[in-house]
């Protein structure tokens, strides 16, 4: 049995969609992050463990895992804030296929960004003057509140509607669409509003706010989705999109 004063008991998911938790004992260190724990296992106990990370400083969004039942960015999550009685259970993100161990297949997540028309559509060419956007304009303020997404997938893993409805675009893709809907330089709103208003779009959100509660960037996808609901309803009434 591990000594909770000097060691953590860590259960890690091993395998693919079918698999099991295996237990490792990891030395407890001051200011240790959950990513440090996973890295220790891979470097010292089992080199076959697969996981993802890149920046280790909360920028790249690649290190998200399920930690003691909740999706978290592991490089910025201290063990001291989440370990219960010296125990950690670390698994892959929910709502995504598991490739191996702690690595999920992010394709469904990014494919939904494409379905939500999350790519900028330029309205000008490189030869035109650059548009000046006033920082205090309401559209810029709305976009600004939602723009710092790092594509970590935590909101997607936390969303019950994603779990129940495979067609639901999810909080991150809809949040992205909202930033573009408010971008005065973008020319893609006719197709974007139709895409996010369709089945599986913004109107499927039940506003439970798990996404807002767990987003490590303190974004509020629920508010962005509420904005899309209002904007698409107005577009219906104006005849810009069809029911
Ligand atoms: S508020 Fe909407 S998008 Fe966010 S977790 Fe709930 S159902 Fe999912
Ligand atoms: S909205 Fe937040 S939780 Fe969702 S992918 Fe972006 S940064 Fe991650
Ligand atoms: S490793 Fe880049 S956000 Fe955690």
CSV table of C-alpha atoms and ligand atoms in Angstrom, one decimal:
chain,number,residue,atom,x,y,z
A,1,UNK,CA,0.0,0.0,0.0
A,2,UNK,CA,1.4,3.5,-0.9
A,3,UNK,CA,2.4,6.0,1.8
A,4,UNK,CA,0.1,9.0,1.2
A,5,UNK,CA,2.8,11.3,2.8
A,6,UNK,CA,5.4,10.4,0.2
A,7,UNK,CA,3.6,8.7,-2.7
A,8,UNK,CA,0.5,9.0,-4.8
A,9,UNK,CA,-1.6,6.0,-5.8
A,10,UNK,CA,-2.4,6.6,-9.5
A,11,UNK,CA,-4.8,4.7,-11.6
A,12,UNK,CA,-4.3,5.2,-15.3
A,13,UNK,CA,-6.5,4.0,-18.2
A,14,UNK,CA,-4.6,1.5,-20.3
A,15,UNK,CA,-5.9,0.1,-23.6
A,16,UNK,CA,-8.2,1.6,-26.2
A,17,UNK,CA,-12.1,1.9,-26.0
A,18,UNK,CA,-11.9,-1.4,-24.2
A,19,UNK,CA,-9.3,-1.4,-21.4
A,20,UNK,CA,-8.8,-1.2,-17.7
A,21,UNK,CA,-7.3,1.0,-15.0
A,22,UNK,CA,-3.9,0.0,-13.8
A,23,UNK,CA,-2.3,1.3,-10.6
A,24,UNK,CA,1.1,2.9,-10.2
A,25,UNK,CA,2.9,4.5,-7.2
A,26,UNK,CA,4.4,7.8,-7.9
A,27,UNK,CA,6.5,10.0,-5.6
A,28,UNK,CA,4.7,13.0,-4.3
A,29,UNK,CA,6.4,16.3,-5.0
A,30,UNK,CA,5.8,19.9,-4.1
A,31,UNK,CA,3.9,21.9,-6.8
A,32,UNK,CA,3.5,18.7,-8.9
A,33,UNK,CA,1.0,18.8,-11.7
A,34,UNK,CA,-1.1,16.0,-13.0
A,35,UNK,CA,0.9,16.1,-16.2
A,36,UNK,CA,4.1,15.6,-14.1
A,37,UNK,CA,2.5,12.5,-12.6
A,38,UNK,CA,1.7,11.0,-16.0
A,39,UNK,CA,5.2,11.9,-17.3
A,40,UNK,CA,6.8,10.2,-14.3
A,41,UNK,CA,4.9,7.0,-15.1
A,42,UNK,CA,5.9,7.1,-18.7
A,43,UNK,CA,9.6,7.9,-18.0
A,44,UNK,CA,10.2,5.7,-15.0
A,45,UNK,CA,7.5,2.9,-14.8
A,46,UNK,CA,6.1,2.1,-18.2
A,47,UNK,CA,7.5,3.6,-21.4
A,48,UNK,CA,4.6,2.2,-23.4
A,49,UNK,CA,2.1,4.7,-21.8
A,50,UNK,CA,0.7,7.0,-24.5
A,51,UNK,CA,-0.5,10.6,-23.7
A,52,UNK,CA,-0.4,14.0,-25.3
A,53,UNK,CA,1.2,17.3,-24.3
A,54,UNK,CA,3.2,20.0,-26.0
A,55,UNK,CA,3.6,23.4,-24.2
A,56,UNK,CA,3.2,22.4,-20.5
A,57,UNK,CA,2.1,26.0,-19.8
A,58,UNK,CA,-1.6,26.1,-20.7
A,59,UNK,CA,-1.3,27.3,-24.2
A,60,UNK,CA,-1.5,24.4,-26.7
A,61,UNK,CA,-4.6,22.7,-25.3
A,62,UNK,CA,-3.3,19.2,-26.0
A,63,UNK,CA,-3.0,17.8,-22.5
A,64,UNK,CA,-6.6,17.5,-21.4
A,65,UNK,CA,-7.6,14.3,-19.6
A,66,UNK,CA,-10.3,13.1,-17.2
A,67,UNK,CA,-8.9,13.6,-13.7
A,68,UNK,CA,-10.9,12.1,-10.8
A,69,UNK,CA,-14.0,12.2,-12.9
A,70,UNK,CA,-13.7,15.7,-14.4
A,71,UNK,CA,-12.1,16.9,-17.6
A,72,UNK,CA,-9.1,19.1,-16.9
A,73,UNK,CA,-5.9,20.6,-18.5
A,74,UNK,CA,-3.4,18.5,-16.8
A,75,UNK,CA,-0.4,20.8,-17.1
A,76,UNK,CA,-2.1,23.5,-15.1
A,77,UNK,CA,-3.8,21.2,-12.6
A,78,UNK,CA,-1.9,20.8,-9.4
A,79,UNK,CA,-2.1,17.4,-7.7
A,80,UNK,CA,-2.7,19.1,-4.4
A,81,UNK,CA,-6.0,20.6,-5.7
A,82,UNK,CA,-7.5,17.3,-7.0
A,83,UNK,CA,-5.9,14.3,-5.3
A,84,UNK,CA,-8.3,12.8,-2.8
A,85,UNK,CA,-6.5,11.0,0.1
A,86,UNK,CA,-3.4,10.7,-2.1
A,87,UNK,CA,-5.3,9.0,-5.0
A,88,UNK,CA,-5.7,10.0,-8.6
A,89,UNK,CA,-7.6,8.4,-11.4
A,90,UNK,CA,-6.6,9.6,-14.8
A,91,UNK,CA,-8.4,8.6,-18.0
A,92,UNK,CA,-8.9,9.9,-21.6
A,93,UNK,CA,-11.4,12.6,-22.4
A,94,UNK,CA,-15.0,11.5,-22.5
A,95,UNK,CA,-17.2,11.8,-25.6
A,96,UNK,CA,-14.3,11.0,-28.0
A,97,UNK,CA,-13.0,7.7,-29.3
A,98,UNK,CA,-10.0,6.4,-27.4
A,99,UNK,CA,-7.0,5.6,-29.6
A,100,UNK,CA,-4.7,4.3,-26.8
A,101,UNK,CA,-4.3,4.9,-23.1
A,102,UNK,CA,-4.8,8.7,-22.5
A,103,UNK,CA,-4.9,9.6,-26.2
A,104,UNK,CA,-8.3,10.3,-27.8
A,105,UNK,CA,-9.1,10.8,-31.4
A,106,UNK,CA,-9.9,14.5,-31.7
A,107,UNK,CA,-11.2,14.2,-35.3
A,108,UNK,CA,-14.9,14.4,-34.3
A,109,UNK,CA,-14.2,17.5,-32.3
A,110,UNK,CA,-12.5,19.3,-35.2
A,111,UNK,CA,-14.9,18.0,-37.8
A,112,UNK,CA,-17.7,19.7,-35.9
A,113,UNK,CA,-15.7,23.0,-36.1
A,114,UNK,CA,-15.8,22.6,-39.9
A,115,UNK,CA,-19.6,21.7,-39.8
A,116,UNK,CA,-20.2,24.9,-37.7
A,117,UNK,CA,-18.3,26.9,-40.4
A,118,UNK,CA,-15.6,27.8,-38.0
A,119,UNK,CA,-13.2,29.0,-40.6
A,120,UNK,CA,-12.8,32.7,-41.4
A,121,UNK,CA,-14.2,33.7,-44.8
A,122,UNK,CA,-12.4,36.8,-46.1
A,123,UNK,CA,-14.5,39.6,-47.4
A,124,UNK,CA,-11.5,41.5,-48.9
A,125,UNK,CA,-8.5,40.6,-50.9
A,126,UNK,CA,-4.9,41.2,-49.9
A,127,UNK,CA,-4.9,44.3,-52.0
A,128,UNK,CA,-7.7,46.0,-50.1
A,129,UNK,CA,-7.1,48.2,-47.1
A,130,UNK,CA,-7.4,46.4,-43.8
A,131,UNK,CA,-10.7,47.1,-41.9
A,132,UNK,CA,-10.4,49.1,-38.8
A,133,UNK,CA,-12.5,47.4,-36.0
A,134,UNK,CA,-13.2,49.7,-33.0
A,135,UNK,CA,-12.4,47.8,-29.8
A,136,UNK,CA,-15.4,49.2,-28.1
A,137,UNK,CA,-17.9,48.1,-30.8
A,138,UNK,CA,-20.5,45.7,-29.4
A,139,UNK,CA,-19.6,43.0,-32.0
A,140,UNK,CA,-15.9,43.2,-31.2
A,141,UNK,CA,-16.7,43.1,-27.4
A,142,UNK,CA,-18.9,39.9,-28.0
A,143,UNK,CA,-16.2,38.2,-30.1
A,144,UNK,CA,-13.4,39.2,-27.6
A,145,UNK,CA,-15.2,37.5,-24.8
A,146,UNK,CA,-15.2,34.2,-26.6
A,147,UNK,CA,-12.0,34.3,-28.6
A,148,UNK,CA,-9.3,32.8,-26.4
A,149,UNK,CA,-10.2,29.1,-27.0
A,150,UNK,CA,-7.2,26.8,-27.0
A,151,UNK,CA,-9.2,23.8,-28.6
A,152,UNK,CA,-8.6,21.6,-25.6
A,153,UNK,CA,-11.9,19.7,-25.9
A,154,UNK,CA,-12.7,20.0,-22.2
A,155,UNK,CA,-16.1,21.6,-22.7
A,156,UNK,CA,-16.9,18.9,-25.4
A,157,UNK,CA,-16.0,16.1,-22.9
A,158,UNK,CA,-18.1,17.8,-20.2
A,159,UNK,CA,-21.2,18.3,-22.3
A,160,UNK,CA,-24.2,16.0,-21.7
A,161,UNK,CA,-25.8,16.9,-24.9
A,162,UNK,CA,-22.7,15.8,-26.8
A,163,UNK,CA,-23.0,12.5,-25.0
A,164,UNK,CA,-26.6,12.0,-25.9
A,165,UNK,CA,-26.7,13.5,-29.4
A,166,UNK,CA,-23.9,12.4,-31.7
A,167,UNK,CA,-24.9,15.2,-34.2
A,168,UNK,CA,-24.6,18.0,-31.7
A,169,UNK,CA,-21.9,20.4,-32.7
A,170,UNK,CA,-20.8,21.0,-29.2
A,171,UNK,CA,-19.8,24.1,-27.1
A,172,UNK,CA,-16.4,24.8,-28.7
A,173,UNK,CA,-17.5,24.7,-32.3
A,174,UNK,CA,-20.5,26.9,-31.6
A,175,UNK,CA,-18.4,29.3,-29.5
A,176,UNK,CA,-16.0,29.6,-32.4
A,177,UNK,CA,-19.0,30.2,-34.8
A,178,UNK,CA,-20.1,33.0,-32.5
A,179,UNK,CA,-16.8,34.8,-32.7
A,180,UNK,CA,-17.0,34.8,-36.5
A,181,UNK,CA,-20.7,35.8,-36.5
A,182,UNK,CA,-19.4,38.9,-34.7
A,183,UNK,CA,-16.4,39.5,-37.0
A,184,UNK,CA,-17.2,42.4,-39.3
A,185,UNK,CA,-14.4,41.3,-41.7
A,186,UNK,CA,-16.0,37.9,-42.3
A,187,UNK,CA,-18.3,37.1,-45.3
A,188,UNK,CA,-19.5,33.6,-44.3
A,189,UNK,CA,-22.5,34.3,-42.1
A,190,UNK,CA,-25.2,33.2,-44.5
A,191,UNK,CA,-23.9,29.6,-44.5
A,192,UNK,CA,-22.7,29.8,-41.0
A,193,UNK,CA,-26.0,30.8,-39.5
A,194,UNK,CA,-27.8,28.1,-41.5
A,195,UNK,CA,-25.3,25.5,-40.2
A,196,UNK,CA,-25.6,26.4,-36.6
A,197,UNK,CA,-29.4,26.6,-36.8
A,198,UNK,CA,-29.7,23.2,-38.3
A,199,UNK,CA,-30.4,20.0,-36.3
A,200,UNK,CA,-27.6,19.4,-33.9
A,201,UNK,CA,-26.8,23.1,-33.8
A,202,UNK,CA,-27.2,25.8,-31.1
A,203,UNK,CA,-30.9,25.0,-30.4
A,204,UNK,CA,-30.0,21.6,-29.1
A,205,UNK,CA,-28.1,23.2,-26.2
A,206,UNK,CA,-29.9,22.8,-22.8
A,207,UNK,CA,-27.8,25.6,-21.1
A,208,UNK,CA,-26.6,23.3,-18.3
A,209,UNK,CA,-23.3,25.3,-18.3
A,210,UNK,CA,-20.9,22.4,-17.6
A,211,UNK,CA,-18.9,23.9,-20.5
A,212,UNK,CA,-18.7,27.2,-18.7
A,213,UNK,CA,-17.9,25.7,-15.4
A,214,UNK,CA,-14.9,23.7,-16.6
A,215,UNK,CA,-13.4,25.8,-19.4
A,216,UNK,CA,-9.8,26.4,-18.3
A,217,UNK,CA,-9.8,29.7,-20.2
A,218,UNK,CA,-12.8,30.9,-18.3
A,219,UNK,CA,-14.8,31.2,-21.5
A,220,UNK,CA,-18.6,30.9,-21.5
A,221,UNK,CA,-19.7,28.9,-24.5
A,222,UNK,CA,-23.3,28.8,-23.0
A,223,UNK,CA,-23.4,32.6,-23.5
A,224,UNK,CA,-22.1,32.3,-27.0
A,225,UNK,CA,-24.7,29.7,-27.8
A,226,UNK,CA,-27.4,31.9,-26.4
A,227,UNK,CA,-26.2,34.6,-28.7
A,228,UNK,CA,-26.4,32.2,-31.7
A,229,UNK,CA,-30.0,31.2,-30.6
A,230,UNK,CA,-31.0,34.9,-30.7
A,231,UNK,CA,-29.1,35.6,-33.9
A,232,UNK,CA,-30.5,32.6,-35.8
A,233,UNK,CA,-34.1,33.4,-34.6
A,234,UNK,CA,-33.7,36.9,-36.0
A,235,UNK,CA,-32.3,35.5,-39.2
A,236,UNK,CA,-35.4,33.3,-39.6
A,237,UNK,CA,-37.7,36.2,-39.0
A,238,UNK,CA,-35.9,38.2,-41.6
A,239,UNK,CA,-36.0,35.4,-44.1
A,240,UNK,CA,-32.2,35.1,-44.2
A,241,UNK,CA,-32.3,31.4,-43.3
A,242,UNK,CA,-35.1,28.8,-43.8
A,243,UNK,CA,-36.7,26.6,-41.1
B,1,LIG,S1,-24.5,24.6,-21.8
B,1,LIG,FE1,-25.0,23.6,-23.8
B,1,LIG,S2,-23.0,23.3,-24.7
B,1,LIG,FE2,-22.6,23.8,-22.6
B,1,LIG,S3,-22.4,21.8,-21.6
B,1,LIG,FE3,-24.6,22.4,-21.4
B,1,LIG,S4,-25.6,21.5,-23.2
B,1,LIG,FE4,-23.4,21.4,-23.6
B,2,LIG,S1,-14.2,26.7,-25.0
B,2,LIG,FE1,-12.8,26.4,-23.3
B,2,LIG,S2,-13.0,24.2,-22.7
B,2,LIG,FE2,-13.9,24.5,-24.8
B,2,LIG,S3,-12.2,23.9,-26.2
B,2,LIG,FE3,-12.1,26.2,-25.9
B,2,LIG,S4,-10.7,26.5,-24.2
B,2,LIG,FE4,-11.3,24.3,-24.1
B,3,LIG,S1,0.5,20.9,-22.5
B,3,LIG,FE1,-0.2,22.7,-23.6
B,3,LIG,S2,-2.0,23.2,-22.5
B,3,LIG,FE2,-1.2,21.6,-21.3
